[in-house]
Amino acid sequence: MKPFRFVPALATALATALATSLATALVLTATAASAEMVKYTTQESFEDVIFGLENAILDEGLVIDSISHIGDMLERTRQDVGSDVNLFAEAKSYSFCSASLSREVMEADPMNISFCPYTIFVAVLPDTPDETMIGYRSFPEGAMQKVEALLDGIVKSAIGE
């Protein structure tokens, strides 16, 4: 019977180890998720950043495929989903593509299709109304770094950097 006295201690040790591993995994996942985004902040107004972004995209010879009114949608549906949290004062994302660059990166790896179209977001948080964020998701090493360089140039141009 003596070996069975250690079972509760073993179970506790295993549960503690599992909880610690899970917590570590969650922290690493959160860190990895935040590392997958490139974000700039500016004191320029939301409208000025949007104007700059639209011009920067067009200056590259690209066509805006769609504009998603994310902030409006989330605010409009907030009560419908049972939330009282106002996430954004303003938030939009712009989707577009480059035929030549997309062909180049997909010839390097056809699975790069998963990154098309390319998207840049612009947002203002309610608690920092004088600060506008603009950014995009980062891309894996290799051919997609050319797309990331394009997006970074567009974003910096949009905010005058």
Coordinates of N, CA and C in Angstrom, one line a residue:
M1 N 0.8 -1.2 0.0 CA 0.0 0.0 0.0 C 0.8 1.3 0.0
K2 N 2.0 1.2 0.5 CA 2.9 2.4 0.5 C 3.0 3.1 -0.8
P3 N 3.2 2.4 -2.0 CA 3.4 3.0 -3.2 C 2.2 3.9 -3.6
F4 N 1.0 3.6 -3.1 CA -0.2 4.3 -3.5 C -0.3 5.7 -2.8
R5 N 0.5 5.8 -1.7 CA 0.5 7.1 -1.0 C 1.1 8.2 -1.9
F6 N 2.0 7.8 -2.8 CA 2.6 8.8 -3.6 C 1.8 9.2 -4.8
V7 N 0.7 8.5 -5.1 CA -0.1 8.8 -6.3 C -0.7 10.2 -6.2
P8 N -1.3 10.7 -5.1 CA -1.7 12.1 -5.0 C -0.6 13.1 -5.2
A9 N 0.6 12.8 -4.7 CA 1.7 13.7 -4.9 C 2.1 13.8 -6.3
L10 N 2.1 12.6 -7.0 CA 2.5 12.5 -8.4 C 1.5 13.2 -9.2
A11 N 0.2 13.0 -8.9 CA -0.9 13.7 -9.7 C -0.7 15.2 -9.5
T12 N -0.5 15.7 -8.3 CA -0.3 17.1 -8.1 C 0.9 17.6 -8.9
A13 N 2.0 16.9 -8.9 CA 3.2 17.3 -9.6 C 2.9 17.4 -11.1
L14 N 2.2 16.4 -11.6 CA 1.9 16.4 -13.0 C 1.0 17.5 -13.4
A15 N 0.0 17.7 -12.6 CA -0.9 18.8 -12.8 C -0.2 20.2 -12.8
T16 N 0.7 20.4 -11.9 CA 1.5 21.6 -11.8 C 2.3 21.8 -13.0
A17 N 3.0 20.7 -13.4 CA 3.9 20.7 -14.6 C 3.0 21.0 -15.9
L18 N 1.9 20.4 -16.0 CA 1.0 20.7 -17.1 C 0.5 22.1 -17.2
A19 N 0.1 22.6 -16.0 CA -0.4 24.0 -15.9 C 0.8 25.0 -16.3
T20 N 2.0 24.7 -15.8 CA 3.1 25.6 -16.1 C 3.4 25.5 -17.6
S21 N 3.4 24.3 -18.2 CA 3.7 24.2 -19.6 C 2.6 24.9 -20.5
L22 N 1.4 24.8 -20.0 CA 0.3 25.5 -20.7 C 0.4 27.0 -20.7
A23 N 0.7 27.5 -19.5 CA 0.9 28.9 -19.3 C 2.1 29.4 -20.2
T24 N 3.2 28.6 -20.2 CA 4.3 29.0 -21.0 C 3.9 29.0 -22.5
A25 N 3.2 28.0 -22.9 CA 2.7 27.9 -24.3 C 1.9 29.1 -24.7
L26 N 1.0 29.5 -23.8 CA 0.1 30.7 -24.1 C 0.9 31.9 -24.2
V27 N 1.9 32.1 -23.3 CA 2.8 33.3 -23.4 C 3.5 33.3 -24.7
L28 N 4.1 32.2 -25.1 CA 4.8 32.1 -26.3 C 3.9 32.3 -27.5
T29 N 2.7 31.8 -27.5 CA 1.7 32.0 -28.6 C 1.4 33.5 -28.7
A30 N 1.1 34.2 -27.5 CA 0.8 35.6 -27.5 C 2.0 36.4 -28.1
T31 N 3.2 36.0 -27.7 CA 4.4 36.7 -28.1 C 4.6 36.5 -29.6
A32 N 4.4 35.3 -30.1 CA 4.5 35.0 -31.5 C 3.4 35.8 -32.3
A33 N 2.2 35.9 -31.8 CA 1.2 36.6 -32.5 C 1.5 38.0 -32.6
S34 N 2.0 38.6 -31.6 CA 2.3 40.1 -31.6 C 3.5 40.3 -32.5
A35 N 4.4 39.3 -32.6 CA 5.6 39.5 -33.4 C 5.2 39.4 -34.9
E36 N 4.1 39.0 -35.3 CA 3.7 38.8 -36.7 C 3.0 40.1 -37.2
M37 N 3.1 41.2 -36.5 CA 2.5 42.4 -37.0 C 3.6 43.5 -37.0
V38 N 3.6 44.4 -38.0 CA 4.4 45.6 -38.0 C 3.5 46.8 -37.8
K39 N 3.7 47.6 -36.8 CA 2.8 48.7 -36.5 C 3.6 50.0 -36.3
Y40 N 3.1 51.1 -36.9 CA 3.7 52.4 -36.6 C 2.6 53.2 -36.0
T41 N 3.0 54.2 -35.2 CA 2.0 55.2 -34.6 C 2.4 56.6 -35.0
T42 N 1.4 57.4 -35.1 CA 1.7 58.8 -35.5 C 0.6 59.7 -34.8
Q43 N 1.0 60.9 -34.7 CA 0.1 61.9 -34.2 C -0.9 62.5 -35.2
E44 N -0.7 62.1 -36.5 CA -1.5 62.5 -37.6 C -3.0 62.0 -37.3
S45 N -3.9 62.7 -37.8 CA -5.3 62.3 -37.7 C -5.6 61.0 -38.5
F46 N -6.6 60.3 -38.1 CA -7.1 59.1 -38.9 C -7.3 59.5 -40.3
E47 N -8.0 60.6 -40.6 CA -8.3 61.0 -41.9 C -7.1 61.3 -42.7
D48 N -6.1 62.0 -42.1 CA -4.9 62.3 -42.8 C -4.1 61.0 -43.2
V49 N -4.1 60.1 -42.3 CA -3.4 58.8 -42.5 C -4.1 58.0 -43.6
I50 N -5.4 58.0 -43.6 CA -6.1 57.3 -44.7 C -5.8 58.0 -46.0
F51 N -5.9 59.3 -46.0 CA -5.6 60.0 -47.3 C -4.2 59.7 -47.8
G52 N -3.2 59.7 -46.8 CA -1.8 59.3 -47.2 C -1.7 57.9 -47.7
L53 N -2.4 57.0 -47.0 CA -2.4 55.6 -47.4 C -2.9 55.4 -48.8
E54 N -4.1 56.0 -49.1 CA -4.7 55.8 -50.4 C -3.8 56.4 -51.5
N55 N -3.2 57.5 -51.3 CA -2.2 58.1 -52.2 C -1.0 57.2 -52.4
A56 N -0.4 56.7 -51.3 CA 0.8 55.9 -51.3 C 0.5 54.6 -52.1
I57 N -0.7 54.0 -52.0 CA -1.0 52.8 -52.7 C -1.1 53.1 -54.2
L58 N -1.8 54.2 -54.5 CA -2.0 54.6 -55.9 C -0.6 55.0 -56.5
D59 N 0.2 55.7 -55.7 CA 1.6 56.1 -56.2 C 2.4 54.9 -56.6
E60 N 2.1 53.7 -56.1 CA 2.9 52.5 -56.5 C 2.3 51.9 -57.7
G61 N 1.2 52.5 -58.3 CA 0.6 51.9 -59.4 C -0.4 50.8 -59.1
L62 N -0.8 50.7 -57.9 CA -1.7 49.6 -57.4 C -3.1 50.1 -57.3
V63 N -4.0 49.2 -57.4 CA -5.4 49.5 -57.3 C -6.0 48.9 -56.0
I64 N -6.7 49.7 -55.2 CA -7.3 49.3 -54.0 C -8.5 48.4 -54.3
D65 N -8.4 47.1 -53.9 CA -9.5 46.1 -54.2 C -10.7 46.3 -53.3
S66 N -10.4 46.6 -52.0 CA -11.5 46.8 -51.0 C -11.0 47.6 -49.8
I67 N -12.0 48.2 -49.2 CA -11.8 48.9 -48.0 C -12.8 48.3 -47.0
S68 N -12.3 47.7 -45.9 CA -13.1 47.1 -44.9 C -13.3 48.1 -43.7
H69 N -14.5 48.4 -43.4 CA -14.9 49.4 -42.4 C -15.0 48.6 -41.0
I70 N -13.9 48.1 -40.6 CA -13.9 47.2 -39.4 C -14.4 47.9 -38.2
G71 N -14.0 49.1 -37.9 CA -14.5 49.8 -36.7 C -16.0 50.0 -36.7
D72 N -16.5 50.4 -37.9 CA -18.0 50.6 -38.0 C -18.7 49.3 -37.8
M73 N -18.2 48.2 -38.4 CA -18.9 46.9 -38.3 C -18.9 46.5 -36.8
L74 N -17.8 46.6 -36.1 CA -17.7 46.2 -34.7 C -18.6 47.0 -33.8
E75 N -18.7 48.3 -34.1 CA -19.6 49.1 -33.3 C -21.0 48.8 -33.6
R76 N -21.4 48.6 -34.9 CA -22.7 48.4 -35.2 C -23.2 47.1 -34.6
T77 N -22.4 46.1 -34.5 CA -22.8 44.7 -34.0 C -22.5 44.5 -32.6
R78 N -21.9 45.5 -31.9 CA -21.4 45.4 -30.5 C -22.5 44.8 -29.6
Q79 N -23.7 45.5 -29.6 CA -24.8 45.0 -28.7 C -25.4 43.7 -29.2
D80 N -25.4 43.5 -30.5 CA -26.0 42.2 -31.0 C -25.2 41.0 -30.5
V81 N -23.9 41.2 -30.3 CA -23.1 40.0 -29.8 C -22.9 40.1 -28.3
G82 N -23.6 41.0 -27.6 CA -23.6 41.0 -26.2 C -22.4 41.7 -25.5
S83 N -21.8 42.6 -26.2 CA -20.6 43.3 -25.7 C -20.9 44.7 -25.4
D84 N -20.2 45.3 -24.4 CA -20.3 46.7 -24.2 C -18.9 47.4 -24.4
V85 N -18.0 46.7 -25.0 CA -16.6 47.2 -25.2 C -16.5 47.9 -26.6
N86 N -16.1 49.1 -26.5 CA -15.8 49.9 -27.8 C -14.4 49.7 -28.1
L87 N -14.1 48.9 -29.1 CA -12.7 48.5 -29.4 C -11.9 49.6 -30.1
F88 N -12.6 50.3 -31.1 CA -11.9 51.3 -31.9 C -12.7 52.6 -32.0
A89 N -12.0 53.7 -32.0 CA -12.7 55.0 -32.3 C -12.8 55.0 -33.8
E90 N -11.9 54.5 -34.6 CA -11.9 54.4 -36.0 C -11.0 53.2 -36.4
A91 N -11.4 52.4 -37.4 CA -10.6 51.3 -37.9 C -11.0 50.9 -39.3
K92 N -10.1 50.9 -40.2 CA -10.3 50.4 -41.6 C -9.1 49.6 -42.0
S93 N -9.3 48.7 -43.0 CA -8.2 48.0 -43.6 C -8.4 48.1 -45.1
Y94 N -7.2 48.2 -45.8 CA -7.2 48.4 -47.2 C -6.5 47.1 -47.8
S95 N -7.2 46.5 -48.8 CA -6.7 45.4 -49.5 C -6.4 45.7 -50.9
F96 N -5.2 45.2 -51.4 CA -4.8 45.5 -52.8 C -3.8 44.4 -53.1
C97 N -3.4 44.4 -54.4 CA -2.4 43.4 -54.9 C -1.5 44.0 -55.9
S98 N -0.4 43.4 -56.2 CA 0.5 43.8 -57.2 C 0.6 42.6 -58.2
A99 N 0.1 42.7 -59.4 CA 0.2 41.5 -60.3 C 1.6 41.0 -60.5
S100 N 2.5 41.9 -60.7 CA 3.9 41.5 -61.0 C 4.6 40.9 -59.7
L101 N 4.4 41.6 -58.6 CA 5.1 41.1 -57.4 C 4.4 39.8 -56.9
S102 N 3.1 39.7 -57.0 CA 2.4 38.5 -56.6 C 2.8 37.3 -57.5
R103 N 2.9 37.5 -58.8 CA 3.4 36.5 -59.7 C 4.8 36.0 -59.3
E104 N 5.7 37.0 -59.0 CA 7.0 36.6 -58.6 C 7.1 35.8 -57.3
V105 N 6.3 36.2 -56.3 CA 6.4 35.4 -55.1 C 5.7 34.1 -55.2
M106 N 4.7 34.0 -56.0 CA 4.0 32.7 -56.2 C 4.7 31.8 -57.1
E107 N 5.5 32.3 -58.0 CA 6.4 31.5 -58.8 C 7.5 30.9 -57.9
A108 N 7.9 31.6 -56.9 CA 8.9 31.1 -55.9 C 8.2 30.0 -55.1
D109 N 7.0 30.2 -54.7 CA 6.2 29.2 -53.9 C 4.8 29.5 -54.1
P110 N 4.1 28.6 -54.9 CA 2.6 28.8 -55.1 C 1.8 28.9 -53.8
M111 N 2.3 28.4 -52.7 CA 1.5 28.6 -51.5 C 1.5 30.0 -50.9
N112 N 2.3 30.8 -51.5 CA 2.3 32.3 -51.1 C 1.0 32.9 -51.5
I113 N 0.1 32.1 -52.2 CA -1.2 32.6 -52.5 C -2.0 33.0 -51.2
S114 N -1.6 32.3 -50.1 CA -2.3 32.5 -48.8 C -2.1 33.9 -48.3
F115 N -1.2 34.7 -48.8 CA -0.9 36.0 -48.3 C -1.6 37.1 -49.2
C116 N -2.2 36.7 -50.3 CA -2.8 37.7 -51.2 C -4.3 37.8 -51.0
P117 N -4.9 38.9 -51.0 CA -4.3 40.2 -51.2 C -3.6 40.7 -50.0
Y118 N -2.8 41.8 -50.2 CA -2.1 42.4 -49.1 C -2.9 43.4 -48.4
T119 N -2.8 43.5 -47.1 CA -3.7 44.4 -46.4 C -2.9 45.3 -45.4
I120 N -3.3 46.5 -45.4 CA -2.8 47.5 -44.4 C -4.0 48.0 -43.6
F121 N -3.8 48.1 -42.3 CA -4.8 48.6 -41.4 C -4.5 50.0 -40.9
V122 N -5.5 50.7 -40.6 CA -5.4 52.0 -39.9 C -6.4 52.0 -38.8
A123 N -6.0 52.4 -37.6 CA -6.9 52.4 -36.5 C -6.6 53.4 -35.4
V124 N -7.6 53.8 -34.7 CA -7.4 54.7 -33.5 C -8.2 54.0 -32.4
L125 N -7.5 53.9 -31.2 CA -8.1 53.3 -30.0 C -8.8 54.4 -29.3
P126 N -9.9 54.0 -28.6 CA -10.7 55.0 -27.8 C -9.9 55.7 -26.7
D127 N -8.9 55.0 -26.1 CA -8.2 55.6 -25.0 C -7.0 56.4 -25.5
T128 N -6.7 56.4 -26.8 CA -5.6 57.2 -27.3 C -6.1 57.9 -28.6
P129 N -7.1 58.8 -28.5 CA -7.7 59.4 -29.7 C -6.7 60.3 -30.5
D130 N -5.6 60.7 -30.0 CA -4.7 61.6 -30.7 C -3.6 60.8 -31.3
E131 N -3.7 59.4 -31.3 CA -2.7 58.6 -31.9 C -3.3 57.6 -32.9
T132 N -2.8 57.6 -34.1 CA -3.3 56.7 -35.2 C -2.2 55.6 -35.4
M133 N -2.7 54.4 -35.5 CA -1.8 53.3 -35.8 C -2.0 52.9 -37.2
I134 N -1.0 52.4 -37.9 CA -1.0 51.9 -39.2 C 0.0 50.8 -39.3
G135 N -0.4 49.7 -40.0 CA 0.5 48.6 -40.0 C 0.0 47.4 -40.9
Y136 N 0.7 46.3 -40.8 CA 0.4 45.2 -41.7 C 1.0 43.9 -41.0
R137 N 0.5 42.8 -41.4 CA 1.1 41.6 -40.9 C 2.4 41.3 -41.5
S138 N 3.4 40.7 -40.8 CA 4.7 40.5 -41.4 C 4.6 39.1 -42.2
F139 N 5.6 38.9 -43.0 CA 5.6 37.8 -43.8 C 6.9 36.9 -43.6
P140 N 6.8 35.6 -44.0 CA 7.9 34.7 -43.7 C 9.2 35.1 -44.6
E141 N 10.3 34.6 -44.1 CA 11.6 34.9 -44.8 C 11.4 34.3 -46.3
G142 N 12.2 34.8 -47.1 CA 12.2 34.4 -48.5 C 11.6 35.4 -49.4
A143 N 10.9 34.9 -50.5 CA 10.3 35.8 -51.5 C 9.4 36.8 -50.9
M144 N 8.6 36.4 -49.9 CA 7.6 37.3 -49.3 C 8.2 38.6 -48.7
Q145 N 9.5 38.6 -48.5 CA 10.1 39.8 -47.9 C 10.0 41.0 -48.9
K146 N 9.9 40.7 -50.2 CA 9.8 41.8 -51.1 C 8.4 42.4 -50.9
V147 N 7.4 41.6 -50.6 CA 6.0 42.2 -50.4 C 6.1 43.0 -49.1
E148 N 6.8 42.5 -48.1 CA 6.9 43.2 -46.8 C 7.6 44.5 -47.0
A149 N 8.6 44.6 -47.8 CA 9.3 45.8 -48.1 C 8.3 46.8 -48.8
L150 N 7.5 46.3 -49.7 CA 6.6 47.1 -50.4 C 5.6 47.7 -49.4
L151 N 5.0 46.9 -48.6 CA 4.0 47.4 -47.6 C 4.7 48.4 -46.6
D152 N 5.9 48.1 -46.2 CA 6.6 49.0 -45.3 C 6.8 50.4 -46.0
G153 N 7.2 50.4 -47.2 CA 7.4 51.6 -47.9 C 6.0 52.4 -48.1
I154 N 5.0 51.7 -48.4 CA 3.6 52.3 -48.5 C 3.2 52.9 -47.1
V155 N 3.4 52.2 -46.1 CA 3.0 52.7 -44.7 C 3.8 53.9 -44.3
K156 N 5.1 53.8 -44.5 CA 6.0 55.0 -44.2 C 5.6 56.2 -45.0
S157 N 5.3 56.0 -46.3 CA 4.9 57.1 -47.2 C 3.6 57.7 -46.7
A158 N 2.7 56.8 -46.2 CA 1.4 57.3 -45.8 C 1.5 58.2 -44.6
I159 N 2.5 58.0 -43.8 CA 2.7 58.9 -42.6 C 3.9 59.8 -42.7
G160 N 4.4 60.0 -43.9 CA 5.4 60.9 -44.1 C 6.8 60.6 -43.6
E161 N 7.1 59.3 -43.5 CA 8.4 59.0 -43.0 C 9.3 58.6 -44.1

